[in-house]
C-alpha positions as semicolon CSV with decimal commas, in nm:
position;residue;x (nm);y (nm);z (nm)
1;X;-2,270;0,114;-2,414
2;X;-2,361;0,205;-2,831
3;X;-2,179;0,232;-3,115
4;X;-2,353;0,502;-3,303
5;X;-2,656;0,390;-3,379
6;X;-2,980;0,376;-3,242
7;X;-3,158;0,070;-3,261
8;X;-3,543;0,191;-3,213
9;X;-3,454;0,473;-3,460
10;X;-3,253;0,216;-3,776
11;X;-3,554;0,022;-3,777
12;X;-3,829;0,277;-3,667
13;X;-4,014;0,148;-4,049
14;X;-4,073;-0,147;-3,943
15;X;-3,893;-0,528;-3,894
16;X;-4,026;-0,613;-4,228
17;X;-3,750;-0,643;-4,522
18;X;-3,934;-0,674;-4,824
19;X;-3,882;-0,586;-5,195
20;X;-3,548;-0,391;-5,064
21;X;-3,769;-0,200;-4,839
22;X;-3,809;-0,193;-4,432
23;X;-4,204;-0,210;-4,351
24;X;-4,404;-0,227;-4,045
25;X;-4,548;-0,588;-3,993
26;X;-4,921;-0,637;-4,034
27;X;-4,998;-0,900;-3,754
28;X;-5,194;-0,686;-3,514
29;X;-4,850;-0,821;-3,223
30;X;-4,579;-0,667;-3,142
31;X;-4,242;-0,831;-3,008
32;X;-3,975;-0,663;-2,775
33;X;-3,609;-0,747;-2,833
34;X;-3,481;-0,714;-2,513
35;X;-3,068;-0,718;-2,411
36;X;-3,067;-1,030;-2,178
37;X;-2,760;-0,871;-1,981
38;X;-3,011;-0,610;-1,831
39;X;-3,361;-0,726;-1,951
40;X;-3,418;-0,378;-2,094
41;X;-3,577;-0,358;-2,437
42;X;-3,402;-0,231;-2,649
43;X;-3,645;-0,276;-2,939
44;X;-4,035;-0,263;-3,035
45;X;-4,186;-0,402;-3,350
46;X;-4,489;-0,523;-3,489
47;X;-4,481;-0,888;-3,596
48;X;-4,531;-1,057;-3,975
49;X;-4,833;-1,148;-4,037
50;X;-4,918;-1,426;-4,340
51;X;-5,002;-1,113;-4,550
52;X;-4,615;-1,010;-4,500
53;X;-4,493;-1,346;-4,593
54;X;-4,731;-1,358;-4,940
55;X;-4,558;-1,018;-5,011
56;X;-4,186;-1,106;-4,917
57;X;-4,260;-1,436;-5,150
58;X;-4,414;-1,266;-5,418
59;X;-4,074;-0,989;-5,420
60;X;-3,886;-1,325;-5,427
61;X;-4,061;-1,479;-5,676
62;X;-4,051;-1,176;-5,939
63;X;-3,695;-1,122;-5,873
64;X;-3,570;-1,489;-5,957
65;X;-3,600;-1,483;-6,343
66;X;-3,350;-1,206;-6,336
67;X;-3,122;-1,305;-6,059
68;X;-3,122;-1,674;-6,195
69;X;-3,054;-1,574;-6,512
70;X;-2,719;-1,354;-6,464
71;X;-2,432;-1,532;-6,512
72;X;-2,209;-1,707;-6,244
73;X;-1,970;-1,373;-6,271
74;X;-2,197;-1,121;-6,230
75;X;-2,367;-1,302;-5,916
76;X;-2,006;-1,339;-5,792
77;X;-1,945;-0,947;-5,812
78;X;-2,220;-0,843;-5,635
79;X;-2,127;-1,122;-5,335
80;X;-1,769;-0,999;-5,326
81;X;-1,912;-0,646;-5,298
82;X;-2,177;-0,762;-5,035
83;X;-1,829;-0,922;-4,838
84;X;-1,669;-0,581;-4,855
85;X;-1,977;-0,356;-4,721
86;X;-1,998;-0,642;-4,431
87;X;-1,689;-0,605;-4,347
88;X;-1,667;-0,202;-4,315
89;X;-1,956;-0,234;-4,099
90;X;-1,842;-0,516;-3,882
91;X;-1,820;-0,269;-3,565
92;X;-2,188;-0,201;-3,581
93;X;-2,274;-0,603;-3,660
94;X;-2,079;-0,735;-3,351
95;X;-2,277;-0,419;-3,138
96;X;-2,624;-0,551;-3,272
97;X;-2,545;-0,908;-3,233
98;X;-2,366;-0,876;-2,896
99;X;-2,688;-0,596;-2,780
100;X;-2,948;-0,898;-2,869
101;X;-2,832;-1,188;-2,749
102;X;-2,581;-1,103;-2,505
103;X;-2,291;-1,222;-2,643
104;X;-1,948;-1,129;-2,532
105;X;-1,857;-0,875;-2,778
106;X;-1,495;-1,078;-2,790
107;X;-1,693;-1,342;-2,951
108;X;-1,916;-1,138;-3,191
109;X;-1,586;-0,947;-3,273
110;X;-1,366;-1,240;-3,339
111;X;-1,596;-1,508;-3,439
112;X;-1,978;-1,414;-3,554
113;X;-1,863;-1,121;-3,762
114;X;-1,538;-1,216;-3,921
115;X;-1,693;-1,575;-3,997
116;X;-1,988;-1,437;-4,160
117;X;-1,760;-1,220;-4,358
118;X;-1,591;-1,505;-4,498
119;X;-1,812;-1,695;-4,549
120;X;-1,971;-1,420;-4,798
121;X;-1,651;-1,395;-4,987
122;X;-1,622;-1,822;-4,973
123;X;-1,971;-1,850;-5,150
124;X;-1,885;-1,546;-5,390
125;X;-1,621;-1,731;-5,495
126;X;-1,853;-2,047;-5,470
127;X;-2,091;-1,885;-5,711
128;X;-1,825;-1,943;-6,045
129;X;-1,741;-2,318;-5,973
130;X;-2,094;-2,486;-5,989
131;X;-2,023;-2,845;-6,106
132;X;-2,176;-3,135;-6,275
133;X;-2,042;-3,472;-6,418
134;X;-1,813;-3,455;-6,752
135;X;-1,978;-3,483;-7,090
136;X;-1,943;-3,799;-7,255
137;X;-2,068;-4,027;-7,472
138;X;-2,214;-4,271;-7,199
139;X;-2,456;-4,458;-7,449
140;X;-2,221;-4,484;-7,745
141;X;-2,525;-4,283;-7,894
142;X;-2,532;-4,013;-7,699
143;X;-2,366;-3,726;-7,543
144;X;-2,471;-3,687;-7,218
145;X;-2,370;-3,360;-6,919
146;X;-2,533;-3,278;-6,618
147;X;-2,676;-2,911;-6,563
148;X;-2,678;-2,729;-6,270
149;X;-2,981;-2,511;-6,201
150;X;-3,126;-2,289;-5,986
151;X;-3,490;-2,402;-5,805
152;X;-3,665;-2,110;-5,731
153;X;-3,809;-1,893;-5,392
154;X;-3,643;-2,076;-5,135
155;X;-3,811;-2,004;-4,763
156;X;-3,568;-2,078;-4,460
157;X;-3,626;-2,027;-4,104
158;X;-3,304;-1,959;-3,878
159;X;-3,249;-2,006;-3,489
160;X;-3,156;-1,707;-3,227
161;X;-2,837;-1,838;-3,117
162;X;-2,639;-1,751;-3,378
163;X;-2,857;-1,501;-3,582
164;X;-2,592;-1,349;-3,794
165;X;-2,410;-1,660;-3,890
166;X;-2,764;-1,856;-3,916
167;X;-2,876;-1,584;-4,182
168;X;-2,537;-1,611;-4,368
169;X;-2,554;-1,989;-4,382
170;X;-2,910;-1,999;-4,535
171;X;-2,924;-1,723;-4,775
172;X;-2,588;-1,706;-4,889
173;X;-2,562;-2,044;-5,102
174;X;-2,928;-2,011;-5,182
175;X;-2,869;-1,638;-5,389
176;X;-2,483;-1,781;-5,497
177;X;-2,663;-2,053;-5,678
178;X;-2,862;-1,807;-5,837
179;X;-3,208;-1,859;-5,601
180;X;-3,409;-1,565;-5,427
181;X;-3,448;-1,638;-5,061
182;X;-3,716;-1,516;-4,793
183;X;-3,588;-1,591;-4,458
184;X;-3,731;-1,597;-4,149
185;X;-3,559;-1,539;-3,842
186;X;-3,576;-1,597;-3,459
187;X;-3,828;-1,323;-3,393
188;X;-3,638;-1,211;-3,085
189;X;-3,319;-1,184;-3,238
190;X;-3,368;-1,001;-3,592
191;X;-3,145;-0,728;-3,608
192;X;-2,846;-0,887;-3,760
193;X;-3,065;-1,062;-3,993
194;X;-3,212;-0,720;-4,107
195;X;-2,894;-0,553;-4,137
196;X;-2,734;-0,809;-4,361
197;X;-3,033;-0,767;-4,591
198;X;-2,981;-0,406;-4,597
199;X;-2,610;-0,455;-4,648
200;X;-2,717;-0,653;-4,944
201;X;-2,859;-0,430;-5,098
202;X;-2,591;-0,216;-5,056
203;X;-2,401;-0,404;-5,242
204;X;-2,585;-0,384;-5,499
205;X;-2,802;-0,707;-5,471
206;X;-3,118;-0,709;-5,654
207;X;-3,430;-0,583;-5,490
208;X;-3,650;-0,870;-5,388
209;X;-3,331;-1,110;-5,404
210;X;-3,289;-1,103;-5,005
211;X;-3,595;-1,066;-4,798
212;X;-3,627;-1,094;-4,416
213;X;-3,975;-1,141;-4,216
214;X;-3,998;-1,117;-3,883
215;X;-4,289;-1,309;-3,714
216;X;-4,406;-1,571;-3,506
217;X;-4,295;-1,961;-3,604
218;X;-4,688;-2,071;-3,578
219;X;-4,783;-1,760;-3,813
220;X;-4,512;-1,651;-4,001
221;X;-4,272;-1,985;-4,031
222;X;-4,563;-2,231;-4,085
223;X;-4,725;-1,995;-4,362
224;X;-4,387;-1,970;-4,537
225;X;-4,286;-2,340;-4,525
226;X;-4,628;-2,436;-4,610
227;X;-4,647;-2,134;-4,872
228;X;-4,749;-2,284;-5,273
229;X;-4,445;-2,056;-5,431
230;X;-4,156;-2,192;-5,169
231;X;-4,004;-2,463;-5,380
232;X;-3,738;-2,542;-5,092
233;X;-3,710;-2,527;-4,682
234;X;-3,434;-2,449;-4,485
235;X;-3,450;-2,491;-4,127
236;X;-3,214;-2,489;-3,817
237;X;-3,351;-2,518;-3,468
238;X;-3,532;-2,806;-3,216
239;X;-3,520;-3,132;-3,360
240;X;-3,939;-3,114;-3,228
241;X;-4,000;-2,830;-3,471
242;X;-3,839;-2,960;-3,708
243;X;-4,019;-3,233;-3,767
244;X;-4,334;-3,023;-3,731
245;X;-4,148;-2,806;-4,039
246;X;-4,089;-3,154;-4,192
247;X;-4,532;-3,264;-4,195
248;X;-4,584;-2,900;-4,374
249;X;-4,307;-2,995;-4,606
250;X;-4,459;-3,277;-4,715
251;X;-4,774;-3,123;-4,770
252;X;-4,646;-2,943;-5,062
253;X;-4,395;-3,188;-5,173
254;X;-4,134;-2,889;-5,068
255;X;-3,737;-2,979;-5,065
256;X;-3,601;-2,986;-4,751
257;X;-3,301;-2,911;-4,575
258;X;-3,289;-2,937;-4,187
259;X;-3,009;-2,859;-3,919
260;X;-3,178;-2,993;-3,612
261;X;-3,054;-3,034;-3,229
262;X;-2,699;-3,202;-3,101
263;X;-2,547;-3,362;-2,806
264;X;-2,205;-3,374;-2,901
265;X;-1,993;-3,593;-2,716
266;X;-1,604;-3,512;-2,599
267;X;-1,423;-3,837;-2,636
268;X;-1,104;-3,830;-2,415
269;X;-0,863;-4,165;-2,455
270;X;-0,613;-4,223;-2,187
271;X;-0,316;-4,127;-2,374
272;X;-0,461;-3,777;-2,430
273;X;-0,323;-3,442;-2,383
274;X;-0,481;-3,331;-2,062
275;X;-0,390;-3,022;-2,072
276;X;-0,511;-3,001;-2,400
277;X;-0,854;-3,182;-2,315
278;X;-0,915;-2,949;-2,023
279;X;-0,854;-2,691;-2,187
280;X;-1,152;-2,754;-2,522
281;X;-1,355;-2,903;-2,294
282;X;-1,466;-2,546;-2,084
283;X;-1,416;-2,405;-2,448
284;X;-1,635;-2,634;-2,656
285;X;-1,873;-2,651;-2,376
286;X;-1,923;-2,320;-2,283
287;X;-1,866;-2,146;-2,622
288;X;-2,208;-1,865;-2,674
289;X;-2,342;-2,000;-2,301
290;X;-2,342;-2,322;-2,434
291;X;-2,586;-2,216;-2,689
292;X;-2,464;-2,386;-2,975
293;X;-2,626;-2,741;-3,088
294;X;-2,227;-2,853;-3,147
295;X;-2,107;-2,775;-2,799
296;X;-1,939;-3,051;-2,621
297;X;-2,217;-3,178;-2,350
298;X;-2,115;-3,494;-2,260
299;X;-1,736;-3,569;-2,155
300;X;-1,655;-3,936;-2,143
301;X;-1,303;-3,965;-1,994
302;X;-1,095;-4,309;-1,996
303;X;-1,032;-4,369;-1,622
304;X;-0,703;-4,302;-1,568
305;X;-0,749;-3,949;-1,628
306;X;-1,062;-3,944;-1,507
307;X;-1,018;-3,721;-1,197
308;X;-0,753;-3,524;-1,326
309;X;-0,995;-3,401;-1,592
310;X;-1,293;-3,371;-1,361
311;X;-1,094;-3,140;-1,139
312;X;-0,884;-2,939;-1,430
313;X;-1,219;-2,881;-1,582
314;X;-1,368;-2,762;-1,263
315;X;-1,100;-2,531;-1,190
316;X;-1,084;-2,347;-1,543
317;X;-1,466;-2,333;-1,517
318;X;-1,456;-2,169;-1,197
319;X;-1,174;-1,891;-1,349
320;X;-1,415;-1,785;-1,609
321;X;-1,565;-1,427;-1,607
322;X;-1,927;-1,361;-1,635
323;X;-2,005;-1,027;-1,693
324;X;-2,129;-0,694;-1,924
325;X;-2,072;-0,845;-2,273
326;X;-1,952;-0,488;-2,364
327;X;-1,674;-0,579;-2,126
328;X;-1,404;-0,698;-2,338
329;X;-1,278;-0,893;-2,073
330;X;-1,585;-1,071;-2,028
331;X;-1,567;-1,413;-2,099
332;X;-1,952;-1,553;-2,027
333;X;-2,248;-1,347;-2,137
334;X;-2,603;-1,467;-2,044
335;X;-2,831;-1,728;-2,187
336;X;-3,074;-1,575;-2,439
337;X;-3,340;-1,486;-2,170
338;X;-3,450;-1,548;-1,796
339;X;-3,674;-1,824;-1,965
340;X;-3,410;-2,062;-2,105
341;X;-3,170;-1,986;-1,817
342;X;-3,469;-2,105;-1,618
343;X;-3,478;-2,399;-1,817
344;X;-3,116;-2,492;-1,774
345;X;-3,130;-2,401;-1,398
346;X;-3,441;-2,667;-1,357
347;X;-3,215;-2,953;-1,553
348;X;-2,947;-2,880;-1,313
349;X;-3,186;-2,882;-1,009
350;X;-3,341;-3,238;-1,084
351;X;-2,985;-3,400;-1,178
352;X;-2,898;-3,301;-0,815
353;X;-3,066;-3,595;-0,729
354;X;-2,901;-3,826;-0,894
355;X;-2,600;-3,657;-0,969
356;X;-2,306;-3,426;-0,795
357;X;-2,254;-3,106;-0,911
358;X;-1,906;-3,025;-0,885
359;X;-1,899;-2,679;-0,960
360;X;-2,167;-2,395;-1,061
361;X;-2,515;-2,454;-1,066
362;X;-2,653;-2,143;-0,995
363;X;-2,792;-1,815;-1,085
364;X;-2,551;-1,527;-0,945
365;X;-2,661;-1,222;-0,752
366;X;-2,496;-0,884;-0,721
367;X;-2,509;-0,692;-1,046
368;X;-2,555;-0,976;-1,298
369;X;-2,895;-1,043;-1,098
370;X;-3,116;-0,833;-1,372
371;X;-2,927;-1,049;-1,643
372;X;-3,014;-1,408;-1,767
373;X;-2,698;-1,508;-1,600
374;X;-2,601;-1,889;-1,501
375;X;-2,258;-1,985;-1,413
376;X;-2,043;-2,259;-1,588
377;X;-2,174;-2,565;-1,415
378;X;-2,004;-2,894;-1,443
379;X;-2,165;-3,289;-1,337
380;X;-2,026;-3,600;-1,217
381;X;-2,182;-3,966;-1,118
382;X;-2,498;-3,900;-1,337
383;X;-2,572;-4,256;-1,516
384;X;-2,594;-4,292;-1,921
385;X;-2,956;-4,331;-1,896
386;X;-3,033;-3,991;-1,716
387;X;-3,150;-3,729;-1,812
388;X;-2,874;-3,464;-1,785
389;X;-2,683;-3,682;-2,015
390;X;-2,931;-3,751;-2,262
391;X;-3,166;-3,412;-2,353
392;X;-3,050;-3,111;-2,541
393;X;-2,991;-2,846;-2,250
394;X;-2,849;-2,561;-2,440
395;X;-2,671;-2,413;-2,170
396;X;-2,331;-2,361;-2,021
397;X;-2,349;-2,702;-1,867
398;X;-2,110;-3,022;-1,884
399;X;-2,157;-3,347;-1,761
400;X;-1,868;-3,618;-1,739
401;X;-1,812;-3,947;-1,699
402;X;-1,578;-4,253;-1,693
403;X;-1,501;-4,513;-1,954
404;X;-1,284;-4,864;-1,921
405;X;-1,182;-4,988;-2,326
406;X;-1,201;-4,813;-2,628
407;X;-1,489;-5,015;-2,704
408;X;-1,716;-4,912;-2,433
409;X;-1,593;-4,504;-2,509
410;X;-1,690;-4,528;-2,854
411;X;-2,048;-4,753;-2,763
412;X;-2,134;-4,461;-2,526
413;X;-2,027;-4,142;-2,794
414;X;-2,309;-4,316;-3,038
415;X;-2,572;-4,351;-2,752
416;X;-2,734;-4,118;-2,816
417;X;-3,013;-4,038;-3,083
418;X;-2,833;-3,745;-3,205
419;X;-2,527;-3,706;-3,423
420;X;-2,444;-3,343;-3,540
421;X;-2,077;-3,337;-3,355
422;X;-1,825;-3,528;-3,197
423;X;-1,462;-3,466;-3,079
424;X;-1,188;-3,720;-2,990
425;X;-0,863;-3,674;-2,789
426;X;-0,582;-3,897;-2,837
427;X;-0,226;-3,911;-2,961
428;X;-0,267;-4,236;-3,075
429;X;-0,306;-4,245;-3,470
430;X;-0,491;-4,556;-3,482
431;X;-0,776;-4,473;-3,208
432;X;-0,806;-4,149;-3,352
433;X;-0,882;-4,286;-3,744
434;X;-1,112;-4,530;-3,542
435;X;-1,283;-4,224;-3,434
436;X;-1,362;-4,046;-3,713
437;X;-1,483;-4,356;-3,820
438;X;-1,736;-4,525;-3,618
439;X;-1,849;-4,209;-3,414
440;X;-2,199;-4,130;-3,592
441;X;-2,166;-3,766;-3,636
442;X;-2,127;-3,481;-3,961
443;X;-1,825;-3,354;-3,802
444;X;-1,536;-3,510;-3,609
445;X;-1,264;-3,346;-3,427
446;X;-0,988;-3,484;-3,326
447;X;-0,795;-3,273;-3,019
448;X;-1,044;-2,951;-3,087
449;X;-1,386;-2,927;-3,064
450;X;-1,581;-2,650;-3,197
451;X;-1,415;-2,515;-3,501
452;X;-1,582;-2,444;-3,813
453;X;-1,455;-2,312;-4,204
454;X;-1,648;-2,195;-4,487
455;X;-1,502;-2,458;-4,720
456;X;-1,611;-2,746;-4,509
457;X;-2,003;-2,876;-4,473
458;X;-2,181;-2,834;-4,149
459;X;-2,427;-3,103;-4,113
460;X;-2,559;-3,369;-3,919
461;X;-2,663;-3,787;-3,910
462;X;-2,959;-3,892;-3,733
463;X;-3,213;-3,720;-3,545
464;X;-2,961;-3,422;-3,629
465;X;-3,137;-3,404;-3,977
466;X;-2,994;-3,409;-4,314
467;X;-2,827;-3,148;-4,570
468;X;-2,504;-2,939;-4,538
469;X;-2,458;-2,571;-4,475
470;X;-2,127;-2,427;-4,580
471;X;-1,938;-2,541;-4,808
472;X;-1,976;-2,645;-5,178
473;X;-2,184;-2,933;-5,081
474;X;-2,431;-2,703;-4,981
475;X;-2,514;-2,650;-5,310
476;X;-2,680;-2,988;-5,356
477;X;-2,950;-2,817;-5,162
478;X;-3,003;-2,536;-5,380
479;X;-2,991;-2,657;-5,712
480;X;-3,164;-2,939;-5,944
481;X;-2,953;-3,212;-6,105
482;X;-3,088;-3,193;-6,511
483;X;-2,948;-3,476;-6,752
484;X;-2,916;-3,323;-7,071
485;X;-2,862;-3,612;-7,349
486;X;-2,828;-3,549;-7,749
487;X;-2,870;-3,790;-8,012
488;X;-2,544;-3,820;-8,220
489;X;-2,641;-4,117;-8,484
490;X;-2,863;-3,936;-8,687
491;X;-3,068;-4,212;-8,735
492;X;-3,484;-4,216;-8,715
493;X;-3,510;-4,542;-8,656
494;X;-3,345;-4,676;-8,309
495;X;-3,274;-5,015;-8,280
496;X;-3,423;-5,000;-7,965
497;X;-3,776;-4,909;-8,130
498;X;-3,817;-5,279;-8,175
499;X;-3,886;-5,315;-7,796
500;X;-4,236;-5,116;-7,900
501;X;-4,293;-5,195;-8,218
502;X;-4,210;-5,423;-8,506
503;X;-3,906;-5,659;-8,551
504;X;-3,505;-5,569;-8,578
């Protein structure tokens, strides 16, 4: 199924955004995106190469005096423009998105697209309302304010899960705060990435403002994080590369900003509504494949409700539809490739041994077999301490099990060395302000799991990493703090001279 386009022939130039310009990379490799509902490719391209990052930097770099220097308004215009040319193009954005990573186009219709979209016209918006402590007279001598500026080339590196959203979320605040931006994405996911650029530009976006390269992470990531001009770092992905993004940043003394892995727990209290629970957990667990670092991956149920949940849970998860994500009544698309939805299928297969699998686990035939297809899969009777509850599976996979007091629920939400997400189910006022509380996380639900809004910061505690996408906080990121102070007395000589030299 297409939309009208042609993907081989949109970006038959190259996978290279540069300088408002698509160009061939220079690597010597090539990469194949390839649709993991039927493992054909669907695209060819020759990788970045560190030549191809030096020139997307140096674009960046000449376009920042410019770009920094227009006022907040005229940044603002151009975003709400770039908002409006998303949006009349959102049928061909959820067809890209849905085409590389096998979403369900119900998702990339209702949720990738239309979120990115906002979240354009949030930070356009955004881009007016920069703000820094009052002026004042905070010496008695001086009048003191606080300037907000912008840093410079900022280099970010984005994930394939969510490769629209993921570009959105790093180059959006970054070019709202008056930064140029060269962005790296997942190199088998970069046609959203690409096409926002181009929308950009579109818009009316300065050349050089936006640029995309498409490479490997050990050539093309490493050479930009590491890269002398890149003032700042922005990465989401593996909490193990990010701490190998982390040693190049320090190498340069580079600011960073890193969204790392999750294992969110789902927190349900006895007095829940079960219903209610049942129904977010399959959701927050099985939202993208269970691609998403805030998915709900651990259920721990007070006993009383224990085995209604377990088999509530198990009976949704069985009702849900895998299928062609150009199906609209598709609910489940596949995992990203045959390679991670081997690596979920070989968690599932060792926590058979010390676990029951009460529904799914398995890789279905018939004509999803050419796909990267797993179905829903939930676990019971694994212990804290195993692995199924513990590691980062990223796949449409939930494991449950049984608390006694509040005490011990909350204890075993924080085991954990993550702490990007968390949700809590209760009716109970007082255990759910306990919640939001003492659960160790950058976001909280209570009774929902999984929603997100541009005016709120995405972020996480932990091994999770530090920094905030979304949001106005998001902003502290991609500006510098300046303390501006005047001298109002008038006076050459300060009394406080006399701490250097000669007497009052």
């Amino acid at each position: 199924m297409g939309n009208g386009f042609q993907v081989q022939d949109r970006f038959a130039e190259g996978a290279q955004y540069i300088g408002g310009k698509l160009l061939p990379g220079t690597s010597g490799h090539h990469q194949e995106v390839v649709d993991p509902a039927t493992g054909r490719t669907v695209y060819r391209y020759e990788l970045a190469g560190t030549d191809d990052v030096d020139a997307a930097v140096a674009a960046a770099r000449e376009a920042f005096p410019a770009w920094s220097g227009a006022t907040p308004a005229e940044r603002s215009g151009l975003l709400h423009r770039f908002a409006a040319v998303l949006d009349a193009q959102a049928a061909d954005f959820a067809y890209a998105e849905s085409l590389q990573c096998g979403k369900p186009v119900k998702l990339s219709t209702e949720f990738d697209v239309p979120g990115t979209v906002d979240n354009t016209s949030f930070f356009a918006g955004a881009a007016r309302t920069l703000e820094g402590k009052s002026a004042d007279e905070y010496s008695g001598d001086h009048t003191s304010y606080v300037r907000r500026e912008a840093i410079g080339v900022v280099g970010s590196v984005a994930p394939w899960n969510y490769p629209l959203q993921m570009a959105a979320w790093k180059i959006l605040p970054a070019v709202a705060a008056g930064n140029t931006i060269v962005l790296k994405p997942a190199e088998i996911t970069p046609l959203t990435s690409l096409m926002f650029a181009q929308a950009a530009t579109e818009a009316g976006i300065p050349d050089g403002v936006i640029n995309i390269v498409c490479g490997a992470g050990k050539v093309a990531g490493e050479h930009l994080v590491g890269h002398p001009d890149v003032v700042m770092t922005s990465f989401t992905g593996s909490t193990a590369v990010g701490k190998r993004v982390a040693e190049i940043a320090a190498g340069t003394v580079t600011r960073l900003h890193l969204e790392l892995g999750g294992k969110a727990p789902f927190l349900v209290f006895d007095d829940a509504d079960l219903d209610a629970a049942v129904n977010g957990a399959v959701a927050g667990s099985l939202i993208n494949t269970g691609q998403d670092c805030t998915a709900a991956t651990r259920a721990y149920v007070q006993r009383p409700l224990y085995d209604a949940f377990v088999a509530g849970v198990a009976e949704l998860m069985e009702s849900v539809r895998l299928g062609d994500p150009f199906d609209p009544s598709t609910d489940l698309g596949p995992l990203i490739s045959h390679a991670q939805r081997d690596r979920v299928a070989a968690f599932v297969e060792r926590a058979r041994a010390y676990a029951t699998v009460v529904t799914g686990g398995e890789v279905p035939g018939g004509d999803l077999a050419a796909g990267a297809y797993y179905r829903p899969t939930l676990i019971k009777d694994a212990a804290q301490d195993s692995e199924i509850v513990n590691s980062e599976i990223f796949g449409p996979v939930l494991v449950v099990l049984p608390f006694d007091t509040d005490d011990e629920g909350i204890r075993l939400a924080n085991d954990t060395p993550y702490g990007l997400a968390a949700s809590a189910w209760t009716r109970d006022l007082y255990r759910a302000n306990r919640a939001t509380r003492e659960i160790g996380a950058g976001c909280v639900w209570i009774n929902d799991h999984i929603p997100i809004i541009s005016e709120m910061p995405h972020g996480g505690y932990k091994a999770s990493g530090f920094g905030k996408d979304m949001s106005s906080y998001s902003f502290d990121e991609y500006t510098q703090v300046k303390h501006v102070m005047y001298d109002n007395s008038a006076v050459a000589r300060k009394d406080w001279h006399r701490t250097v030299f000669g007497d009052r």
